[in-house]
Short mmCIF file of C-alpha atoms in Angstrom, two decimals:
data_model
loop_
_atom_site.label_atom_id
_atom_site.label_comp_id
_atom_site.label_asym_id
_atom_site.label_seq_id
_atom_site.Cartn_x
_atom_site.Cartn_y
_atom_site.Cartn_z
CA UNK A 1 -3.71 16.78 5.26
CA UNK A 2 -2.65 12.93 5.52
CA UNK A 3 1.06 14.06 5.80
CA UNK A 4 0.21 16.19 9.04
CA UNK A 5 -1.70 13.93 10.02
CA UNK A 6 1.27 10.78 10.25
CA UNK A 7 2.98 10.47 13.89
CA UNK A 8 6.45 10.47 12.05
CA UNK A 9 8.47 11.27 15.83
CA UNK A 10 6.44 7.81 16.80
CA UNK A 11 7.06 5.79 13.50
CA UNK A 12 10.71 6.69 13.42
CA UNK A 13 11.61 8.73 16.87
CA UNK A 14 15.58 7.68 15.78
CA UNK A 15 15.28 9.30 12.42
CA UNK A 16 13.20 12.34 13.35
CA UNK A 17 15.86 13.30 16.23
CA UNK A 18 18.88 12.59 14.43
CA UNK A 19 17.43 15.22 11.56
CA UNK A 20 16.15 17.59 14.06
CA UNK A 21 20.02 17.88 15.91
CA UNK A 22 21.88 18.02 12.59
CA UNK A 23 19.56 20.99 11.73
CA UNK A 24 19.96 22.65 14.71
CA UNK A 25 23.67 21.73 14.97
CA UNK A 26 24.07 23.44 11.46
CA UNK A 27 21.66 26.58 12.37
CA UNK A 28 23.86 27.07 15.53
CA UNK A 29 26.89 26.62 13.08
CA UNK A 30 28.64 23.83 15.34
CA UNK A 31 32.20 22.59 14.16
CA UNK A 32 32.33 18.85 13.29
CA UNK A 33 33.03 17.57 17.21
CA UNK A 34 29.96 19.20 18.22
CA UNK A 35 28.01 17.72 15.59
CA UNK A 36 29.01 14.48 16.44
CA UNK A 37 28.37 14.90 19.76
CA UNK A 38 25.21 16.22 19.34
CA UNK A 39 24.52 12.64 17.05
CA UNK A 40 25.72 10.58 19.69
CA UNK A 41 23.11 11.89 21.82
CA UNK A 42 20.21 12.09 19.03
CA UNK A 43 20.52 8.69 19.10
CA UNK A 44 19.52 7.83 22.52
CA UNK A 45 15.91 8.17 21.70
CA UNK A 46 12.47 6.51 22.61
CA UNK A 47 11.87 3.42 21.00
CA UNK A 48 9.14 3.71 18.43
CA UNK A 49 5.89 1.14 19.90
CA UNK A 50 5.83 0.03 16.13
CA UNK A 51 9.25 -1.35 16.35
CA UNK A 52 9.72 -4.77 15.86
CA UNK A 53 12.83 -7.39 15.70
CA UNK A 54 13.31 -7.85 12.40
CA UNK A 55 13.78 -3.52 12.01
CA UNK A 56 17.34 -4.19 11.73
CA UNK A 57 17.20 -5.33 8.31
CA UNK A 58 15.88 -1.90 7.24
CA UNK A 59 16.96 2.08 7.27
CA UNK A 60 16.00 5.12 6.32
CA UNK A 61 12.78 5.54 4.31
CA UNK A 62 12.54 1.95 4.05
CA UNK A 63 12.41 1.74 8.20
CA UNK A 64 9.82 4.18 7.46
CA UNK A 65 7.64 2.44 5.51
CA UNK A 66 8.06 -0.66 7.18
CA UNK A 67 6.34 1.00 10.66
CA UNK A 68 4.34 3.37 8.38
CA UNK A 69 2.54 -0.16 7.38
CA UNK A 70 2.07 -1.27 11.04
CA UNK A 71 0.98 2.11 12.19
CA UNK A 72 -2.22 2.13 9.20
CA UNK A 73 -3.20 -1.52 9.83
CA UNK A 74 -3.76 -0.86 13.97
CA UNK A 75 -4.17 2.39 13.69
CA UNK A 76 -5.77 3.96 10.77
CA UNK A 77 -8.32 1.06 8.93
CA UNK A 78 -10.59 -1.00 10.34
CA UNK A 79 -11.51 -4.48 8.78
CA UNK A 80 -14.82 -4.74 7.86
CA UNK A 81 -16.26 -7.97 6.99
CA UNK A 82 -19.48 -6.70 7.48
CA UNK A 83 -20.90 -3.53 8.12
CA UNK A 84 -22.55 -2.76 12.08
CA UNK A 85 -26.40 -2.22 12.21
CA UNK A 86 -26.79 1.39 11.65
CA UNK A 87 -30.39 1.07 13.91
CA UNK A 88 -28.53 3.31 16.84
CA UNK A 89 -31.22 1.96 18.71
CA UNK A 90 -30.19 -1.83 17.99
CA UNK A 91 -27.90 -3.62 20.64
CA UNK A 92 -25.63 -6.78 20.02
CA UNK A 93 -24.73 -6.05 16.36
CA UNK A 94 -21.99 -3.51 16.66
CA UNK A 95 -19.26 -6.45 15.34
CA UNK A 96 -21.94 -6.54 11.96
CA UNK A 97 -22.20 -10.63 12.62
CA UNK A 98 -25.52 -10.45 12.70
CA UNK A 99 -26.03 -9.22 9.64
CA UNK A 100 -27.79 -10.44 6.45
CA UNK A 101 -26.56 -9.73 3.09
CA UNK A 102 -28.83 -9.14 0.80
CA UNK A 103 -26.77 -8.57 -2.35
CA UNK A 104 -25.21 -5.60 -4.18
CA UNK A 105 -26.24 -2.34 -6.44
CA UNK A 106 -24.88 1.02 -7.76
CA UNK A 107 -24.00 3.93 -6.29
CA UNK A 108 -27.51 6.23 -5.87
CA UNK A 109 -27.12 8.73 -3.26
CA UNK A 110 -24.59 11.96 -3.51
CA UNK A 111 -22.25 10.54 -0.37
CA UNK A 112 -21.81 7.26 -2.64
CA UNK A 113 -21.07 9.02 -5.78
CA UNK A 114 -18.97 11.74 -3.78
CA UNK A 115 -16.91 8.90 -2.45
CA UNK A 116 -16.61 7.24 -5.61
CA UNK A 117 -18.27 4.21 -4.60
CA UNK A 118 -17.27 0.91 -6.98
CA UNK A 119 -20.71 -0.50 -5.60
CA UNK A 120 -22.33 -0.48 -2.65
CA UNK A 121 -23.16 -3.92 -0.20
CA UNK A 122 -26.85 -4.13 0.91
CA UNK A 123 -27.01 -5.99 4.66
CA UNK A 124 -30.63 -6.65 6.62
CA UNK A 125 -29.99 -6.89 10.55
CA UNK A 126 -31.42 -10.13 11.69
CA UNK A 127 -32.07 -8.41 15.05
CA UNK A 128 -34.14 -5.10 14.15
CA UNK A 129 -34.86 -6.08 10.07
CA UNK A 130 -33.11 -2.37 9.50
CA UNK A 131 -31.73 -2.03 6.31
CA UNK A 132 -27.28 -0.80 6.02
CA UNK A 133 -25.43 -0.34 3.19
CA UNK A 134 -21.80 -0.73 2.84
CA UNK A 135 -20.58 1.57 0.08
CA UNK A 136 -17.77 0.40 -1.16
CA UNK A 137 -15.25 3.95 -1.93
CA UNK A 138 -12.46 4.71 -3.67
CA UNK A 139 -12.10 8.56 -3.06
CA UNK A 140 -9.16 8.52 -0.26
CA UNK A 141 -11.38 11.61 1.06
CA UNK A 142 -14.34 9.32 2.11
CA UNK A 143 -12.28 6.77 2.93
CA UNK A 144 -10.57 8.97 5.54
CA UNK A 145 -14.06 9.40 6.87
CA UNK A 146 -14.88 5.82 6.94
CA UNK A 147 -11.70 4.46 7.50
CA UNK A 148 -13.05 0.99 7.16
CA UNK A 149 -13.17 -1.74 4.00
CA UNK A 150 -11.08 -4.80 2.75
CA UNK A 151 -8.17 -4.69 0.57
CA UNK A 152 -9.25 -2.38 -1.91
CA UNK A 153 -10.09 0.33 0.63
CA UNK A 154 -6.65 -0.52 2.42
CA UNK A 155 -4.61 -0.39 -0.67
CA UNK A 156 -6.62 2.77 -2.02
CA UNK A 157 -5.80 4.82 0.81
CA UNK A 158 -2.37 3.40 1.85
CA UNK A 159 -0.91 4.49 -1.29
CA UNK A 160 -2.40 7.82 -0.38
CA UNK A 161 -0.55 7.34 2.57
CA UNK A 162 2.65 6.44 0.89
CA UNK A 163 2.38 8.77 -1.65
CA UNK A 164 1.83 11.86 0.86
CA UNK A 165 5.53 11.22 1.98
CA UNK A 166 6.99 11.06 -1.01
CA UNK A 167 6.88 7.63 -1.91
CA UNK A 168 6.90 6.48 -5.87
CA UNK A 169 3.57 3.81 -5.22
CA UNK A 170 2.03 2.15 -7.55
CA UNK A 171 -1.24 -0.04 -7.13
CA UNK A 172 -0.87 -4.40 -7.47
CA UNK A 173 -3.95 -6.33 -8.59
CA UNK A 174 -4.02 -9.59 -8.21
CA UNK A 175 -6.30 -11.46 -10.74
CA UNK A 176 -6.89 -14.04 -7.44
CA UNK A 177 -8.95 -11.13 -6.15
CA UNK A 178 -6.29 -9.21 -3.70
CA UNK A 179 -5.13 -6.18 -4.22
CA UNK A 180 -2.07 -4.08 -2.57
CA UNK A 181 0.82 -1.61 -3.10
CA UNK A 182 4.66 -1.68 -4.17
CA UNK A 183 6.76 1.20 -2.99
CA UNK A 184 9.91 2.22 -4.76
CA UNK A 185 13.31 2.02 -2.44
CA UNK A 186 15.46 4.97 -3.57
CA UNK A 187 18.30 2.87 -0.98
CA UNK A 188 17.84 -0.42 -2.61
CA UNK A 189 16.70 0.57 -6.08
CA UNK A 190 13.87 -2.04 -6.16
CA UNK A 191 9.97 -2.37 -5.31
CA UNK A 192 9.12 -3.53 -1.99
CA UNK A 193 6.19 -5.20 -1.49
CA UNK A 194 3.92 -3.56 1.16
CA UNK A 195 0.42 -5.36 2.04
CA UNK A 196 -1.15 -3.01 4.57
CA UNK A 197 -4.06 -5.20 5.36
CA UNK A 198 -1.49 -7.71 6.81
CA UNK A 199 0.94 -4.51 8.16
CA UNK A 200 3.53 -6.36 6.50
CA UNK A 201 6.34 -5.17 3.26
CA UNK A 202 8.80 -7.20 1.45
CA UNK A 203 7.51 -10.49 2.11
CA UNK A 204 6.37 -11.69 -1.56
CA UNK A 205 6.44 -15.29 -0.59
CA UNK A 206 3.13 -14.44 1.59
CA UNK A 207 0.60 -15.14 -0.76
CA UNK A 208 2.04 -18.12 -2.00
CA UNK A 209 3.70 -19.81 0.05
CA UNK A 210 1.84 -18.74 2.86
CA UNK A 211 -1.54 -18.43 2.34
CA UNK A 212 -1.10 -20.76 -0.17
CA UNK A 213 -2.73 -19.13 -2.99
CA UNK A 214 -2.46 -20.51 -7.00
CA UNK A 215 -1.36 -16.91 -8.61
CA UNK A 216 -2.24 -16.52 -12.16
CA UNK A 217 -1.04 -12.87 -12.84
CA UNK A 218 -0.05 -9.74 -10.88
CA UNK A 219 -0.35 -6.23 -12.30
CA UNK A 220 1.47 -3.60 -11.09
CA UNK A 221 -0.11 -0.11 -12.17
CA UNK A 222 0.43 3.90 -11.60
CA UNK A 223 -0.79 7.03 -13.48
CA UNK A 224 2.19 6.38 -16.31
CA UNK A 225 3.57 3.00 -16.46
CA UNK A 226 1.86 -0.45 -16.41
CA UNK A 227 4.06 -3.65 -15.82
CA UNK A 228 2.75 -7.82 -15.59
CA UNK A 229 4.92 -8.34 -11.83
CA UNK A 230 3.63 -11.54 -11.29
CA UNK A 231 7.24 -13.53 -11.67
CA UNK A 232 8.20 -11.40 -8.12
CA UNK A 233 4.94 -13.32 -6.27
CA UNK A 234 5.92 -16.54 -7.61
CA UNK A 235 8.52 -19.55 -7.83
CA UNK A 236 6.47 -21.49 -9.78
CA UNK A 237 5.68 -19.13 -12.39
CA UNK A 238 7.33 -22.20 -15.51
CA UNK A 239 5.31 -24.98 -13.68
CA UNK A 240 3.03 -26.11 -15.81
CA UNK A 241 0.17 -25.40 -13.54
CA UNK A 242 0.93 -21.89 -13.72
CA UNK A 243 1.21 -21.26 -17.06
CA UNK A 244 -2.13 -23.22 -17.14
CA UNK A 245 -3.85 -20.68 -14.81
CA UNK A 246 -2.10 -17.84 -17.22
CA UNK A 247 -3.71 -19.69 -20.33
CA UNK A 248 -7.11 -18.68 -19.06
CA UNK A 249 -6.14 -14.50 -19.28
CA UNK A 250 -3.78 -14.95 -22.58
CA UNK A 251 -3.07 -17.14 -25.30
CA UNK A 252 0.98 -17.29 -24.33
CA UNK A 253 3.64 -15.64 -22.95
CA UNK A 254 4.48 -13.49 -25.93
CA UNK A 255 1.15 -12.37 -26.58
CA UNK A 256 0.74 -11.17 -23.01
CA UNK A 257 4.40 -9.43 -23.18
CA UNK A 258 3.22 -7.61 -25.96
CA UNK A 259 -0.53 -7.15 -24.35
CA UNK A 260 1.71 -5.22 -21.31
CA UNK A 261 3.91 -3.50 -23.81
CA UNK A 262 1.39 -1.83 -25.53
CA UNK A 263 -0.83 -0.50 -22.49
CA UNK A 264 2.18 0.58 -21.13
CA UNK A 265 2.97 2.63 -24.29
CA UNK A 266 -0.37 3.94 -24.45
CA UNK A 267 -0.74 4.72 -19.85
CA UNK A 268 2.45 6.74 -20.74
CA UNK A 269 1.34 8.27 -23.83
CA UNK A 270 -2.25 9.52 -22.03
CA UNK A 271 -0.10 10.99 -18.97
CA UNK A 272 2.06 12.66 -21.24
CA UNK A 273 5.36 11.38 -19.56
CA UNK A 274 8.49 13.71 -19.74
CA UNK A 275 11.96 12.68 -21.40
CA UNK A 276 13.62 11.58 -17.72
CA UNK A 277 10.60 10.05 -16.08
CA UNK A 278 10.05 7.72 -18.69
CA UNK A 279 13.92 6.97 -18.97
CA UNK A 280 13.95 6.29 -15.37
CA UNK A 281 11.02 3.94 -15.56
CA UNK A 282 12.87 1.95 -18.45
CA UNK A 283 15.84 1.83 -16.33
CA UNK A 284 13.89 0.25 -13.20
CA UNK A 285 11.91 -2.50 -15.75
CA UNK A 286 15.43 -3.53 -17.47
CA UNK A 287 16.57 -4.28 -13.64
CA UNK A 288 13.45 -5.69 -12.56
CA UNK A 289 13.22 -7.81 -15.57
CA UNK A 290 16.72 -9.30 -14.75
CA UNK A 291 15.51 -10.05 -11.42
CA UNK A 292 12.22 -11.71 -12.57
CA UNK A 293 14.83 -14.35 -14.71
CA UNK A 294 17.21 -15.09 -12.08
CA UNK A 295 14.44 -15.88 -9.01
CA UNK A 296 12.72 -17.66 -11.32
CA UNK A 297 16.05 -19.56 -13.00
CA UNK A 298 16.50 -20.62 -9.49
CA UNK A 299 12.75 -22.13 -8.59
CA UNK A 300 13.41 -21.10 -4.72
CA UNK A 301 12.31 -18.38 -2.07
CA UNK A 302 15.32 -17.15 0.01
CA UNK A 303 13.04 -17.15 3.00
CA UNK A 304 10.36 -19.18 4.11
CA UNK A 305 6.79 -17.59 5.32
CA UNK A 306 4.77 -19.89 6.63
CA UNK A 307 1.39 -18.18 8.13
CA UNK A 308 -1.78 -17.86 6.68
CA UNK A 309 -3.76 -14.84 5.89
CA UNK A 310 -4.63 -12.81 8.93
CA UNK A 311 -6.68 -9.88 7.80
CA UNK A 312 -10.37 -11.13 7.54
CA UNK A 313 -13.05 -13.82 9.09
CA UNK A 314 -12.26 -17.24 9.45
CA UNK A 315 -15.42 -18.67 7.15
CA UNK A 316 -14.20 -15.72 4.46
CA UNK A 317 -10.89 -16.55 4.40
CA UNK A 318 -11.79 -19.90 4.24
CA UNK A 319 -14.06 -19.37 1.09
CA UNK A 320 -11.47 -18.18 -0.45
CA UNK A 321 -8.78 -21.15 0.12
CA UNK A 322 -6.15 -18.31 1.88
CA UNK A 323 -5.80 -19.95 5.14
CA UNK A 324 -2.25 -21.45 4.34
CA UNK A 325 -0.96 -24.27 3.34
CA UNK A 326 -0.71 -26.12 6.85
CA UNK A 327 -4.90 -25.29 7.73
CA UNK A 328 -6.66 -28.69 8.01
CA UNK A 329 -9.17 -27.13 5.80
CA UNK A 330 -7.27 -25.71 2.65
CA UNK A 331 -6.67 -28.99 0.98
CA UNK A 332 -9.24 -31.47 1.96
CA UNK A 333 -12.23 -29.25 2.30
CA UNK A 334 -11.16 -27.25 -1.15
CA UNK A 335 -13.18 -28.69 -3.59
CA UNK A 336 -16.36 -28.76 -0.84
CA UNK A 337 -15.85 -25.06 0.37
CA UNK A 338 -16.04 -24.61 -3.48
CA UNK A 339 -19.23 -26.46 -4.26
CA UNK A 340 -21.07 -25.55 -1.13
CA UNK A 341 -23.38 -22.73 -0.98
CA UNK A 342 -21.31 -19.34 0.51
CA UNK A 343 -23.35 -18.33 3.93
CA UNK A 344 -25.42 -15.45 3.80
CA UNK A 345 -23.16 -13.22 5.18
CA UNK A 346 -20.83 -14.00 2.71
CA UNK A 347 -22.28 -14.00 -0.66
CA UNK A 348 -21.18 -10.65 -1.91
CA UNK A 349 -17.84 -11.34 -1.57
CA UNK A 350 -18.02 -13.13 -4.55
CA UNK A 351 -18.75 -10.75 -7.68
CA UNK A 352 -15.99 -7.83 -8.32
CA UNK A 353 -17.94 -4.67 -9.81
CA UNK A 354 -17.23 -1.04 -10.27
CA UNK A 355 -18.83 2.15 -11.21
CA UNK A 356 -15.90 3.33 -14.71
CA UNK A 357 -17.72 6.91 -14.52
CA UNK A 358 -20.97 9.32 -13.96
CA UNK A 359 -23.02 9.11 -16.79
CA UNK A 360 -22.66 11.43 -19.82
CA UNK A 361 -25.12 15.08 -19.61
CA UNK A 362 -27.62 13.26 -21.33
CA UNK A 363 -28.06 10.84 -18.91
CA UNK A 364 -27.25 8.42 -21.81
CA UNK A 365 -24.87 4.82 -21.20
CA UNK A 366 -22.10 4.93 -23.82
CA UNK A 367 -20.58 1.37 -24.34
CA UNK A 368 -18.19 0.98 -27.28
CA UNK A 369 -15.25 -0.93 -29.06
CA UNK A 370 -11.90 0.72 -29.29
CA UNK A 371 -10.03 0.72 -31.67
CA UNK A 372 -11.64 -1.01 -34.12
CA UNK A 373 -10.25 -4.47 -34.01
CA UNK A 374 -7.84 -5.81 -37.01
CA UNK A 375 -5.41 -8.28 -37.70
CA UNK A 376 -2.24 -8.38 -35.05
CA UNK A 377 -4.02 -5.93 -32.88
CA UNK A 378 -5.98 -5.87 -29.24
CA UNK A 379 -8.94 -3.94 -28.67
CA UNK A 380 -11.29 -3.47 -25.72
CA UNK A 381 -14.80 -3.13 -24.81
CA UNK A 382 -15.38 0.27 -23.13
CA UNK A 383 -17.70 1.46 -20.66
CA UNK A 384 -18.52 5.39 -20.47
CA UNK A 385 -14.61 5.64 -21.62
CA UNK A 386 -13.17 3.22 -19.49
CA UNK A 387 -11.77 -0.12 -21.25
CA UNK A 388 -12.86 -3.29 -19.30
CA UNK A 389 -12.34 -6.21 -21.31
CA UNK A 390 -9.24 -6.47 -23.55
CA UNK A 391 -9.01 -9.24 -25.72
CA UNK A 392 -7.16 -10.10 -29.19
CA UNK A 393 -8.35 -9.58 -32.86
CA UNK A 394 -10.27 -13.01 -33.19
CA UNK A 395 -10.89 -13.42 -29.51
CA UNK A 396 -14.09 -12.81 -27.54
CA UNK A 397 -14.79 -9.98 -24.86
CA UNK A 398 -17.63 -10.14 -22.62
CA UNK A 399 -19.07 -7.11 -19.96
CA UNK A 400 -22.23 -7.23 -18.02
CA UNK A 401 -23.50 -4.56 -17.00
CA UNK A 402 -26.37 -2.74 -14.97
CA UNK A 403 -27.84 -0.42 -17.72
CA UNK A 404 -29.53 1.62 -15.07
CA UNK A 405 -26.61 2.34 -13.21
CA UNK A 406 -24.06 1.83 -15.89
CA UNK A 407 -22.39 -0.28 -13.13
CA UNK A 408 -20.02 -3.28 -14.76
CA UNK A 409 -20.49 -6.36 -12.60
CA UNK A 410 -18.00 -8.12 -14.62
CA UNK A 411 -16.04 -8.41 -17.49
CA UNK A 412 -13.25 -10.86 -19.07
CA UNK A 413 -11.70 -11.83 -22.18
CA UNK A 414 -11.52 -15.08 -24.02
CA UNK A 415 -9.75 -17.02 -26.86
CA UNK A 416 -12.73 -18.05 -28.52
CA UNK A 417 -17.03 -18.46 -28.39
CA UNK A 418 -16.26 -21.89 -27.00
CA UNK A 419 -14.59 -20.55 -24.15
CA UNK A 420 -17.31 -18.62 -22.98
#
């Protein structure tokens, strides 16, 4: 449905026409100065209205996804930084700033557990006092139907996107709270970075250097592998500031190595992996992992990026310090945007929740430690089956959650009570 649904002949209108005259040229059985006339004139085509400059740096699939990301960002998602005032009879709230929030809860109705809804935003229009929720869904299906959100719903259904054409995708959280996809290159036989909320790929340097974020760790996951790809969003990543910020999540480097290594083992094992996937994967970690050593050998980006975020409101990106490095307000006013009370409009972009899974026939909330910890070994708190705080043998784990809905509103692992 998604495939059909993709404008290829306006994403790539030079691709599509080349492919369409080789076919015919070899249904009509041409001889080779035919064909090549036939090129020659394929390639006098339209140019695609999601072409920009910098296009020449790219071909084939990677051309592809590079407009694919434009296209979904103007044309497919809206930002929503706020929901509208669903009183139809309500004028001069359609752009949802006059909205009140009023805090978060659990999915309850069948379109917000259809959709998969991770929680669902509770707004009060200031105007009309109605009452609109913003569920916040994972299902690609309802997201299609909504086709609005913030990163999560971006990257959730632009790697539905990607993954409809045939792209290897696999989902990157950022434990600074941003979230987006990496999409294999068969031509360059690397990741690209692709942040659809920005409509931008292979510009790692963004979130660092330009919006000037302090990264702590990037995860890179899909249904069989898991990999720590933080060292690709970073040139900092032996600073000691960095390995401070890392401190909080793990005790050091070769205790997270081996954290990685062993969900890795056991995401493979659960998708039950066959002989040349899995080699395949090993192949593209041994070359990634030689890439992570030399960028970060060298301490440099090869390019510069020097804008600040662009997807989101000005007081929300501001809240969260991602305005870029040259914003009057991202140094000065850090430590006071911190302290200072988040407007109402803003508060519930603070807490990160989700919903792991419906509840068991019984109605009943399972929550349980797997595997039993012992010496050497991690283990993880787990909610209705879902693991949600990992932590080591003689460290401390921590989950709140709503025991009506069985929704976790947060969870996070320490080294010790004292850290708590």
């Amino acid at each position: 449905e998604i495939r059909e649904s993709i404008p290829m002949e306006l994403l790539v209108p030079e691709l599509v026409c080349a492919r369409e005259a080789e076919w015919r040229s070899f249904l009509n059985d041409d001889d080779d100065d035919t064909a090549a006339a036939v090129g020659v004139g394929a390639a006098t085509v339209a140019k695609s209205p999601y072409f920009r400059d910098d296009d020449v740096n790219f071909e084939g699939d990677d051309l592809l996804l590079k407009r694919l990301t434009l296209y979904f960002k103007s044309e497919v998602m809206k930002w929503c930084n706020q929901p509208p005032c669903c009183n139809s009879t309500c004028t001069g709230n359609d752009d949802g700033k006059k909205m009140e929030s009023k805090g978060m809860r659990g999915p309850m109705n069948q379109e917000e557990k259809t959709g998969g809804a991770s929680r669902v935003e509770v707004y009060i229009c200031t105007l009309c006092n109605a009452e609109t929720t913003f569920p916040r869904f994972n299902s690609p299906r309802a997201l299609l139907k909504s086709k609005r959100g913030r990163c999560g719903e971006f990257a959730n259904l632009f790697g539905t996107y990607c993954r409809a054409l045939g792209f290897d995708t696999r989902y990157i959280l950022d434990f600074t709270d941003h979230v987006w996809v990496e999409v294999w290159s068969v031509r360059q036989q690397r990741w690209l970075h692709a942040d659809s909320c920005e409509g931008l790929i292979d510009r790692p340097n963004m979130y660092e250097q330009g919006w000037g974020k302090n990264l702590s760790y990037a995860v890179g996951a899909t249904h069989d592998s898991v990999a720590d790809v933080s060292k690709r969003y970073t040139r900092k990543f032996l600073s000691d500031d960095f390995q401070t910020r890392r401190r909080e999540f793990s005790p050091n480097e070769v205790m997270s190595d081996q954290v990685f290594m062993q969900m890795n083992g056991t995401v493979r094992q659960m998708s039950n992996i066959v002989k040349g996937r899995a080699e395949e994967l090993d192949k593209r970690a041994k070359m990634e992992e030689k890439f992570f050593n030399t960028v970060q050998s060298s301490g440099v980006w090869d390019s510069e990026y020097k804008e600040g975020r662009i997807s989101g409101s000005l007081a929300w990106k501001a809240a969260r310090h991602e305005l870029g490095k040259g914003s009057d307000t991202s140094k000065t006013e850090e430590k006071k945007d911190r302290d200072d009370k988040a407007s109402p409009g803003e508060t519930s972009f603070w807490v990160e929740s989700f919903l792991p899974s419906p509840r068991c026939q019984n109605n009943e909330l399972t929550i349980a430690v797997r595997p039993r910890a012992s010496k050497g070994t991690t283990w993880s708190i787990e909610v209705n089956g879902v693991p949600c705080a990992a932590s080591l043998a003689n460290g401390v784990a921590v989950v709140i959650v709503d025991e009506l809905t069985g929704c976790i509103l947060q969870s996070n692992a320490y080294l010790d009570w004292s850290s708590v």
